[in-house]
Every structure is written in structure tokens, then in C-alpha cells.
Short mmCIF file of N, CA and C in Angstrom, two decimals:
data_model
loop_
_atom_site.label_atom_id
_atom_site.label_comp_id
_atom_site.label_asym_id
_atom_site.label_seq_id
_atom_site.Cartn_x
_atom_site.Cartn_y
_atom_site.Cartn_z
N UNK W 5 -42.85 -111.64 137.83
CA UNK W 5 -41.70 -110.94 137.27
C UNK W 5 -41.65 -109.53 137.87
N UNK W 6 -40.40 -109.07 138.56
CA UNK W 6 -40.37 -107.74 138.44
C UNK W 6 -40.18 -106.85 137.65
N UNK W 7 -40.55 -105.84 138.25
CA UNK W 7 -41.09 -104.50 137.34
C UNK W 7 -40.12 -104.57 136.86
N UNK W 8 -38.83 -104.14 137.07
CA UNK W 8 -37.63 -103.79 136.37
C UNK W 8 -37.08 -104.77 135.30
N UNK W 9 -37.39 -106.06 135.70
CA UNK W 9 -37.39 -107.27 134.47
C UNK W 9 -38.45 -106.62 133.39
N UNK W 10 -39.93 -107.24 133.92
CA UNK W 10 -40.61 -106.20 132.60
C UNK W 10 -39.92 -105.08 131.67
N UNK W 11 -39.72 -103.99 132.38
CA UNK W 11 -39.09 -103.02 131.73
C UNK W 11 -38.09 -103.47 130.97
N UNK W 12 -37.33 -104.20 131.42
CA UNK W 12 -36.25 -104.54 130.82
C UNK W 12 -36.31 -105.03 129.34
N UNK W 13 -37.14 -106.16 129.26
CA UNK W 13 -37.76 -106.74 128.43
C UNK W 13 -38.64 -105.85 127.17
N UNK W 14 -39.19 -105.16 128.02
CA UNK W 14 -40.20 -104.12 126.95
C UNK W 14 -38.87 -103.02 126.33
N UNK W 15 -37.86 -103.17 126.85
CA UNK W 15 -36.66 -101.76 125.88
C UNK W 15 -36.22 -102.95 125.21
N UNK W 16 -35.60 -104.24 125.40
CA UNK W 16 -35.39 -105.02 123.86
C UNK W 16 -35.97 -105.46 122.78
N UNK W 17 -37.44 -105.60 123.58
CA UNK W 17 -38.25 -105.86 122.42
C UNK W 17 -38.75 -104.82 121.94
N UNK W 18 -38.54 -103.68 122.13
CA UNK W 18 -38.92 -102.73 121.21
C UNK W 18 -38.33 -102.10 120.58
N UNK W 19 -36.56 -102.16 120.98
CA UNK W 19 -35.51 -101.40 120.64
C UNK W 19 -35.94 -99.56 121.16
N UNK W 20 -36.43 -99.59 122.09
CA UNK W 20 -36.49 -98.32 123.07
C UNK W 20 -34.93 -97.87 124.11
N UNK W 21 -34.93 -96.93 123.91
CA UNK W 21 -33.87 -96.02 125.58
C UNK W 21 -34.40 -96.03 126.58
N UNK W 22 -33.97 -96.61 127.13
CA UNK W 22 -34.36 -96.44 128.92
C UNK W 22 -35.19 -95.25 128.95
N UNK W 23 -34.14 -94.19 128.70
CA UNK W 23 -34.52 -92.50 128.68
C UNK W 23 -35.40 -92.47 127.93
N UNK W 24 -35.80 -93.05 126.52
CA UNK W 24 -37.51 -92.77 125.93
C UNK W 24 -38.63 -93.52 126.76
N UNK W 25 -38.61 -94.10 127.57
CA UNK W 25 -39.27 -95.11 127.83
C UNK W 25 -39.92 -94.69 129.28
N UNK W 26 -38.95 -93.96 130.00
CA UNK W 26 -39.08 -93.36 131.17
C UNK W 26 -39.80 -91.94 130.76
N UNK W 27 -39.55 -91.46 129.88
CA UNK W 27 -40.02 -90.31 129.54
C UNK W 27 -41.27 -90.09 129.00
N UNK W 28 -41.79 -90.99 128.61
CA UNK W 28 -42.84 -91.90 128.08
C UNK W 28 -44.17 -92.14 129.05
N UNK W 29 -43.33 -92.97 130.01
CA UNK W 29 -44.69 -93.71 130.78
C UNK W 29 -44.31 -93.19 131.95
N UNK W 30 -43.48 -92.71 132.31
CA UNK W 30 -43.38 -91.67 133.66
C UNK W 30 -43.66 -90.15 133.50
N UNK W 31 -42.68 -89.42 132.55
CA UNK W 31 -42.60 -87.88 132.68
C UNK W 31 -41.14 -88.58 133.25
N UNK W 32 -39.98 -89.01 133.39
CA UNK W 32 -38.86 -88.98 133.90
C UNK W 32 -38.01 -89.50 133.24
N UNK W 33 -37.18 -88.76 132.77
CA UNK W 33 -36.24 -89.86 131.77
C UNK W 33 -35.15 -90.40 132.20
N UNK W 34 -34.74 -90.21 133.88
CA UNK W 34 -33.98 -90.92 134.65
C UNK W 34 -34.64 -92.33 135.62
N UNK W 35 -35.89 -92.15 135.19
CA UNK W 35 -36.77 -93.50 135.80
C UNK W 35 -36.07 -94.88 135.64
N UNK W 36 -35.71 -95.30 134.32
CA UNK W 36 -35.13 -96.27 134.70
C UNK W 36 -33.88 -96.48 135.25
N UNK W 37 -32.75 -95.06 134.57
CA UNK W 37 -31.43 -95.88 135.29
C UNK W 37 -31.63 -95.56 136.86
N UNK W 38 -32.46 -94.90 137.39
CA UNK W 38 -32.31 -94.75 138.81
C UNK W 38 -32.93 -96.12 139.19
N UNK W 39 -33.99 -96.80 138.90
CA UNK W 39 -34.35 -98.11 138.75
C UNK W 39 -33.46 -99.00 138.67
N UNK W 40 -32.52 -99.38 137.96
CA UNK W 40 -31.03 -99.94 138.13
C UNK W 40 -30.51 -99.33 138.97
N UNK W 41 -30.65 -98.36 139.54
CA UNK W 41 -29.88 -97.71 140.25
C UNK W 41 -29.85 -98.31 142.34
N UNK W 42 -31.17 -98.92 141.95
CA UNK W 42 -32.24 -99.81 143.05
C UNK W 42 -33.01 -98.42 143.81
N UNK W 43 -33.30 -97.04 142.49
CA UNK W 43 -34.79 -97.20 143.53
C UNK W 43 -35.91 -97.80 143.17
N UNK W 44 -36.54 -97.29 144.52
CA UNK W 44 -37.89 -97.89 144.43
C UNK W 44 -39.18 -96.80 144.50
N UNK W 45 -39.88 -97.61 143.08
CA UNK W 45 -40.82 -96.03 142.57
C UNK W 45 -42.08 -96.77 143.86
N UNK W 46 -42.86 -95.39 144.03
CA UNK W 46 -44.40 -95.66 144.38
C UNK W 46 -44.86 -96.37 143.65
N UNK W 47 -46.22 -96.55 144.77
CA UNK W 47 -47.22 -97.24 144.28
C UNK W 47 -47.88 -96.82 142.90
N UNK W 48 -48.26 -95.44 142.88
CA UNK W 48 -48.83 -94.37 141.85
C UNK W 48 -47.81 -94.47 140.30
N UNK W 49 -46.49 -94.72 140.75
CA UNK W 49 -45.50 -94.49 139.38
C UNK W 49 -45.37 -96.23 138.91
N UNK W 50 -45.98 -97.05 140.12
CA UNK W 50 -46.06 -98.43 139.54
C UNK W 50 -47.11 -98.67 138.44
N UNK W 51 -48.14 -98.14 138.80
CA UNK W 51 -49.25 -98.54 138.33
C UNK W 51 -49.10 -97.43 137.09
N UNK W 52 -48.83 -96.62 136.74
CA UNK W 52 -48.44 -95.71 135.44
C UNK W 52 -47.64 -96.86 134.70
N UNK W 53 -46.59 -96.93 135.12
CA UNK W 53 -45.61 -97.96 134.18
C UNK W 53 -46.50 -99.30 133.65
N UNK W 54 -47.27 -100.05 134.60
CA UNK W 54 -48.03 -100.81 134.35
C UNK W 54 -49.08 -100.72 133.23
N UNK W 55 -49.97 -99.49 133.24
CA UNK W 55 -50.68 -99.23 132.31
C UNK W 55 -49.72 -98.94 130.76
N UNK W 56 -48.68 -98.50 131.11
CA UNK W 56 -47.94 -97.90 129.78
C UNK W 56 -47.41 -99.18 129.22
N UNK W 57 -47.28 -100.22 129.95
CA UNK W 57 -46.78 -101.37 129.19
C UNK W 57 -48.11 -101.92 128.52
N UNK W 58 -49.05 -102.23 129.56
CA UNK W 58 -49.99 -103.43 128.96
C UNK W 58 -50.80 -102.25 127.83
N UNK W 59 -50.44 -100.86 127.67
CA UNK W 59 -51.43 -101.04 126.60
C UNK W 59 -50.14 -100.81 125.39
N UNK W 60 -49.01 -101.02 125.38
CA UNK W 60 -47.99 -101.29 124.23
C UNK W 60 -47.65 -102.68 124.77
N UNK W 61 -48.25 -103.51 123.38
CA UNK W 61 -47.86 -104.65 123.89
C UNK W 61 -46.41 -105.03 122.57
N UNK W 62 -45.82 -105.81 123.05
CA UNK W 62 -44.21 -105.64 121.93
C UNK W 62 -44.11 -107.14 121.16
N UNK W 63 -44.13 -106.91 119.92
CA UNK W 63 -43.66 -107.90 119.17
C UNK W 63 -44.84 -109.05 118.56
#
């Protein structure tokens, strides 16, 4: 699954904002819509998002 699916998934099942969520596990609260937006984060901002999910796990 891609990242941006994940993400996706982790703001419905938690009832989160993009903008809390980015702000959250990045420091950026434009992380995700620029993510929809099709960029593409580093390696370093992958593996942040990664950790910020698996240790909130949803539902």
C-alpha cells in the first residue's frame, strides 16, 4: 500500500485533518495536501510518517 493510501486511511479512521496529522508526524501541516498534491517526501520524512503511524494504531 502506498504511503498516501495509508495516510489516507489513518485520517478516516481516526477522524483526523490532513493538517493535524501532518503537523503531527511531520512538523508540516501542508504535508499531506502537497502529498495529494503528488509530492514526493524523502526518505527521512518517510520513515517519520511511518513511525507516527505504526505507533498510533486506529480503531
Amino acid at each position: 500500500m502506498k504511503l498516501l493510501d495509508r495516510i489516507e486511511r489513518h485520517l478516516k479512521e481516526s477522524h483526523m485533518s490532513a493538517t493535524r496529522f501532518g503537523r503531527r508526524a511531520v512538523g508540516d501541516p501542508r504535508f499531506v495536501l502537497d502529498l495529494r498534491a503528488g509530492r514526493r517526501p524523502r526518505r527521512r520524512t518517510v520513515e517519520k510518517v511511518e513511525r507516527y503511524l505504526a505507533d498510533r494504531p486506529t480503531c
